[in-house]
Amino acid sequence: ANNCMRELRIRKLCLNICVGESGDRLTRAAKVLEQLTGQQPVFSKARYTVRSFGIRTNEKIAVHCTVRGPKAEEILERGLKVREYDLIKNNFSDTGNFGFGIREHIDVGIKYDPGIRIYGMDFFIVLGRPRYNVAHRRVKQSTVGFSHKV
């Protein structure tokens, strides 16, 4: 008696490349994410100044992209293959989500381009079950029951 409402699914996959500086390296990292996802990535800004790293507040230092649906599953499969499907306990959060990183983006299947160079990236996966949106929707908002949580 499989209950279709209890099946786990990938709600979203967040890909992040943190360069630590704005400029040419960041735009090249954005090209990498665009090649991988086929979507336009978003730039993240620094929250505060860190003198030792040479980072100023509101300086663009990272680029990220959120992928959903079958494309997310396909990219996740390629990322896990790089890690040889081996995750440790610390990769998982209390709420059932998990994340991991890879050292080189060319392992995921993107061709090496000497103009772009090599970047590492972080994968973060948010899992859910059907009707998880009751906690986030605008009308008739409710809480997800304890037994239904991941």
mmCIF file of C-alpha atoms in Angstrom:
data_model
loop_
_atom_site.group_PDB
_atom_site.id
_atom_site.type_symbol
_atom_site.label_atom_id
_atom_site.label_comp_id
_atom_site.label_asym_id
_atom_site.label_seq_id
_atom_site.Cartn_x
_atom_site.Cartn_y
_atom_site.Cartn_z
ATOM 1 C CA ALA A 1 0.000 0.000 0.000
ATOM 2 C CA ASN A 2 2.215 2.823 -1.281
ATOM 3 C CA ASN A 3 0.850 6.221 -0.362
ATOM 4 C CA CYS A 4 1.564 8.687 -3.170
ATOM 5 C CA MET A 5 1.317 11.591 -0.703
ATOM 6 C CA ARG A 6 4.293 10.224 1.266
ATOM 7 C CA GLU A 7 6.682 10.081 -1.701
ATOM 8 C CA LEU A 8 9.793 12.255 -1.458
ATOM 9 C CA ARG A 9 10.530 14.613 -4.297
ATOM 10 C CA ILE A 10 13.107 17.270 -5.080
ATOM 11 C CA ARG A 11 11.501 20.680 -4.530
ATOM 12 C CA LYS A 12 14.523 22.587 -5.785
ATOM 13 C CA LEU A 13 18.250 22.406 -6.408
ATOM 14 C CA CYS A 14 20.352 25.475 -5.587
ATOM 15 C CA LEU A 15 23.724 25.799 -7.307
ATOM 16 C CA ASN A 16 26.216 28.317 -5.937
ATOM 17 C CA ILE A 17 29.673 29.467 -7.007
ATOM 18 C CA CYS A 18 31.330 31.874 -4.572
ATOM 19 C CA VAL A 19 34.281 33.654 -6.158
ATOM 20 C CA GLY A 20 34.937 36.138 -3.345
ATOM 21 C CA GLU A 21 35.437 39.111 -5.653
ATOM 22 C CA SER A 22 33.530 41.007 -8.309
ATOM 23 C CA GLY A 23 34.673 41.515 -11.870
ATOM 24 C CA ASP A 24 35.876 39.193 -14.600
ATOM 25 C CA ARG A 25 36.139 35.996 -12.523
ATOM 26 C CA LEU A 26 32.541 36.401 -11.346
ATOM 27 C CA THR A 27 31.154 36.865 -14.858
ATOM 28 C CA ARG A 28 33.058 33.760 -15.993
ATOM 29 C CA ALA A 29 31.525 31.819 -13.086
ATOM 30 C CA ALA A 30 28.094 33.058 -14.201
ATOM 31 C CA LYS A 31 28.800 31.665 -17.687
ATOM 32 C CA VAL A 32 29.572 28.264 -16.132
ATOM 33 C CA LEU A 33 26.213 28.189 -14.318
ATOM 34 C CA GLU A 34 24.406 29.339 -17.442
ATOM 35 C CA GLN A 35 25.990 26.531 -19.478
ATOM 36 C CA LEU A 36 25.044 23.970 -16.834
ATOM 37 C CA THR A 37 21.449 25.046 -16.171
ATOM 38 C CA GLY A 38 20.386 26.937 -19.272
ATOM 39 C CA GLN A 39 19.047 29.671 -16.961
ATOM 40 C CA GLN A 40 20.191 33.191 -16.147
ATOM 41 C CA PRO A 41 22.027 33.087 -12.786
ATOM 42 C CA VAL A 42 21.661 35.703 -10.035
ATOM 43 C CA PHE A 43 24.511 37.607 -8.365
ATOM 44 C CA SER A 44 24.848 37.615 -4.558
ATOM 45 C CA LYS A 45 26.248 40.564 -2.624
ATOM 46 C CA ALA A 46 28.499 40.606 0.430
ATOM 47 C CA ARG A 47 26.630 41.393 3.647
ATOM 48 C CA TYR A 48 29.529 43.104 5.370
ATOM 49 C CA THR A 49 33.100 44.245 4.807
ATOM 50 C CA VAL A 50 35.917 41.797 5.534
ATOM 51 C CA ARG A 51 39.203 43.678 5.279
ATOM 52 C CA SER A 52 41.420 40.576 5.391
ATOM 53 C CA PHE A 53 39.615 39.081 2.360
ATOM 54 C CA GLY A 54 39.349 42.425 0.552
ATOM 55 C CA ILE A 55 35.544 42.264 0.438
ATOM 56 C CA ARG A 56 33.312 45.354 0.755
ATOM 57 C CA THR A 57 29.631 45.521 1.716
ATOM 58 C CA ASN A 58 27.225 45.162 -1.251
ATOM 59 C CA GLU A 59 30.038 44.021 -3.551
ATOM 60 C CA LYS A 60 28.961 41.169 -5.832
ATOM 61 C CA ILE A 61 30.967 38.126 -4.718
ATOM 62 C CA ALA A 62 28.962 35.040 -5.724
ATOM 63 C CA VAL A 63 26.554 33.731 -8.314
ATOM 64 C CA HIS A 64 23.721 31.252 -7.769
ATOM 65 C CA CYS A 65 20.888 29.583 -9.620
ATOM 66 C CA THR A 66 17.762 27.672 -8.547
ATOM 67 C CA VAL A 67 16.648 24.745 -10.700
ATOM 68 C CA ARG A 68 13.406 22.774 -10.362
ATOM 69 C CA GLY A 69 11.735 19.808 -12.024
ATOM 70 C CA PRO A 70 13.364 17.144 -14.204
ATOM 71 C CA LYS A 71 16.334 19.411 -15.008
ATOM 72 C CA ALA A 72 17.148 19.555 -11.270
ATOM 73 C CA GLU A 73 17.109 15.748 -11.053
ATOM 74 C CA GLU A 74 19.412 15.455 -14.065
ATOM 75 C CA ILE A 75 21.950 17.992 -12.725
ATOM 76 C CA LEU A 76 21.829 16.393 -9.260
ATOM 77 C CA GLU A 77 22.525 12.983 -10.807
ATOM 78 C CA ARG A 78 25.617 14.381 -12.549
ATOM 79 C CA GLY A 79 26.798 16.048 -9.342
ATOM 80 C CA LEU A 80 26.355 12.898 -7.258
ATOM 81 C CA LYS A 81 28.221 10.878 -9.879
ATOM 82 C CA VAL A 82 31.234 13.179 -9.352
ATOM 83 C CA ARG A 83 31.031 12.475 -5.605
ATOM 84 C CA GLU A 84 30.595 8.739 -6.396
ATOM 85 C CA TYR A 85 27.209 8.814 -4.589
ATOM 86 C CA ASP A 86 29.092 9.086 -1.288
ATOM 87 C CA LEU A 87 27.675 11.578 1.237
ATOM 88 C CA ILE A 88 28.426 11.814 4.945
ATOM 89 C CA LYS A 89 26.058 12.472 7.841
ATOM 90 C CA ASN A 90 27.132 16.116 8.073
ATOM 91 C CA ASN A 91 25.853 16.724 4.521
ATOM 92 C CA PHE A 92 22.271 16.367 5.798
ATOM 93 C CA SER A 93 20.291 18.953 7.776
ATOM 94 C CA ASP A 94 17.704 18.321 10.506
ATOM 95 C CA THR A 95 14.886 19.113 8.101
ATOM 96 C CA GLY A 96 15.896 16.458 5.559
ATOM 97 C CA ASN A 97 17.680 18.708 3.082
ATOM 98 C CA PHE A 98 21.252 18.061 2.025
ATOM 99 C CA GLY A 99 24.162 19.703 0.291
ATOM 100 C CA PHE A 100 27.619 18.944 -1.039
ATOM 101 C CA GLY A 101 30.352 20.565 -3.077
ATOM 102 C CA ILE A 102 32.508 19.631 -6.026
ATOM 103 C CA ARG A 103 36.014 20.938 -6.723
ATOM 104 C CA GLU A 104 35.898 21.249 -10.526
ATOM 105 C CA HIS A 105 32.898 22.131 -12.678
ATOM 106 C CA ILE A 106 34.316 20.214 -15.667
ATOM 107 C CA ASP A 107 33.579 16.940 -13.809
ATOM 108 C CA VAL A 108 29.842 17.633 -14.229
ATOM 109 C CA GLY A 109 30.159 17.361 -17.993
ATOM 110 C CA ILE A 110 30.919 20.907 -19.142
ATOM 111 C CA LYS A 111 33.748 21.159 -21.668
ATOM 112 C CA TYR A 112 36.904 22.864 -20.394
ATOM 113 C CA ASP A 113 37.357 26.366 -21.798
ATOM 114 C CA PRO A 114 40.759 27.998 -21.174
ATOM 115 C CA GLY A 115 39.052 31.412 -21.217
ATOM 116 C CA ILE A 116 36.754 30.435 -18.356
ATOM 117 C CA ARG A 117 39.153 28.314 -16.247
ATOM 118 C CA ILE A 118 37.967 25.976 -13.455
ATOM 119 C CA TYR A 119 35.481 26.684 -10.666
ATOM 120 C CA GLY A 120 34.142 24.622 -7.792
ATOM 121 C CA MET A 121 30.478 24.756 -6.905
ATOM 122 C CA ASP A 122 28.043 23.969 -4.100
ATOM 123 C CA PHE A 123 24.902 21.913 -4.575
ATOM 124 C CA PHE A 124 22.027 22.266 -2.098
ATOM 125 C CA ILE A 125 18.921 20.118 -2.435
ATOM 126 C CA VAL A 126 15.578 20.866 -0.766
ATOM 127 C CA LEU A 127 13.376 17.786 -0.432
ATOM 128 C CA GLY A 128 9.637 17.779 0.104
ATOM 129 C CA ARG A 129 6.420 15.842 -0.129
ATOM 130 C CA PRO A 130 3.183 16.714 -1.923
ATOM 131 C CA ARG A 131 1.239 19.600 -0.307
ATOM 132 C CA TYR A 132 4.319 21.123 1.340
ATOM 133 C CA ASN A 133 3.153 24.431 -0.076
ATOM 134 C CA VAL A 134 0.546 24.824 2.715
ATOM 135 C CA ALA A 135 3.326 26.308 4.850
ATOM 136 C CA HIS A 136 4.344 28.872 2.203
ATOM 137 C CA ARG A 137 1.162 29.832 0.372
ATOM 138 C CA ARG A 138 -0.620 33.144 0.926
ATOM 139 C CA VAL A 139 -4.226 32.069 1.458
ATOM 140 C CA LYS A 140 -5.231 29.477 4.086
ATOM 141 C CA GLN A 141 -1.669 29.112 5.339
ATOM 142 C CA SER A 142 -1.125 26.186 7.689
ATOM 143 C CA THR A 143 1.661 24.103 9.201
ATOM 144 C CA VAL A 144 2.987 20.839 7.839
ATOM 145 C CA GLY A 145 2.146 17.998 10.216
ATOM 146 C CA PHE A 146 4.952 16.309 12.132
ATOM 147 C CA SER A 147 4.489 12.922 10.456
ATOM 148 C CA HIS A 148 4.492 14.551 7.008
ATOM 149 C CA LYS A 149 7.833 16.333 7.485
ATOM 150 C CA VAL A 150 10.942 14.883 5.873
#
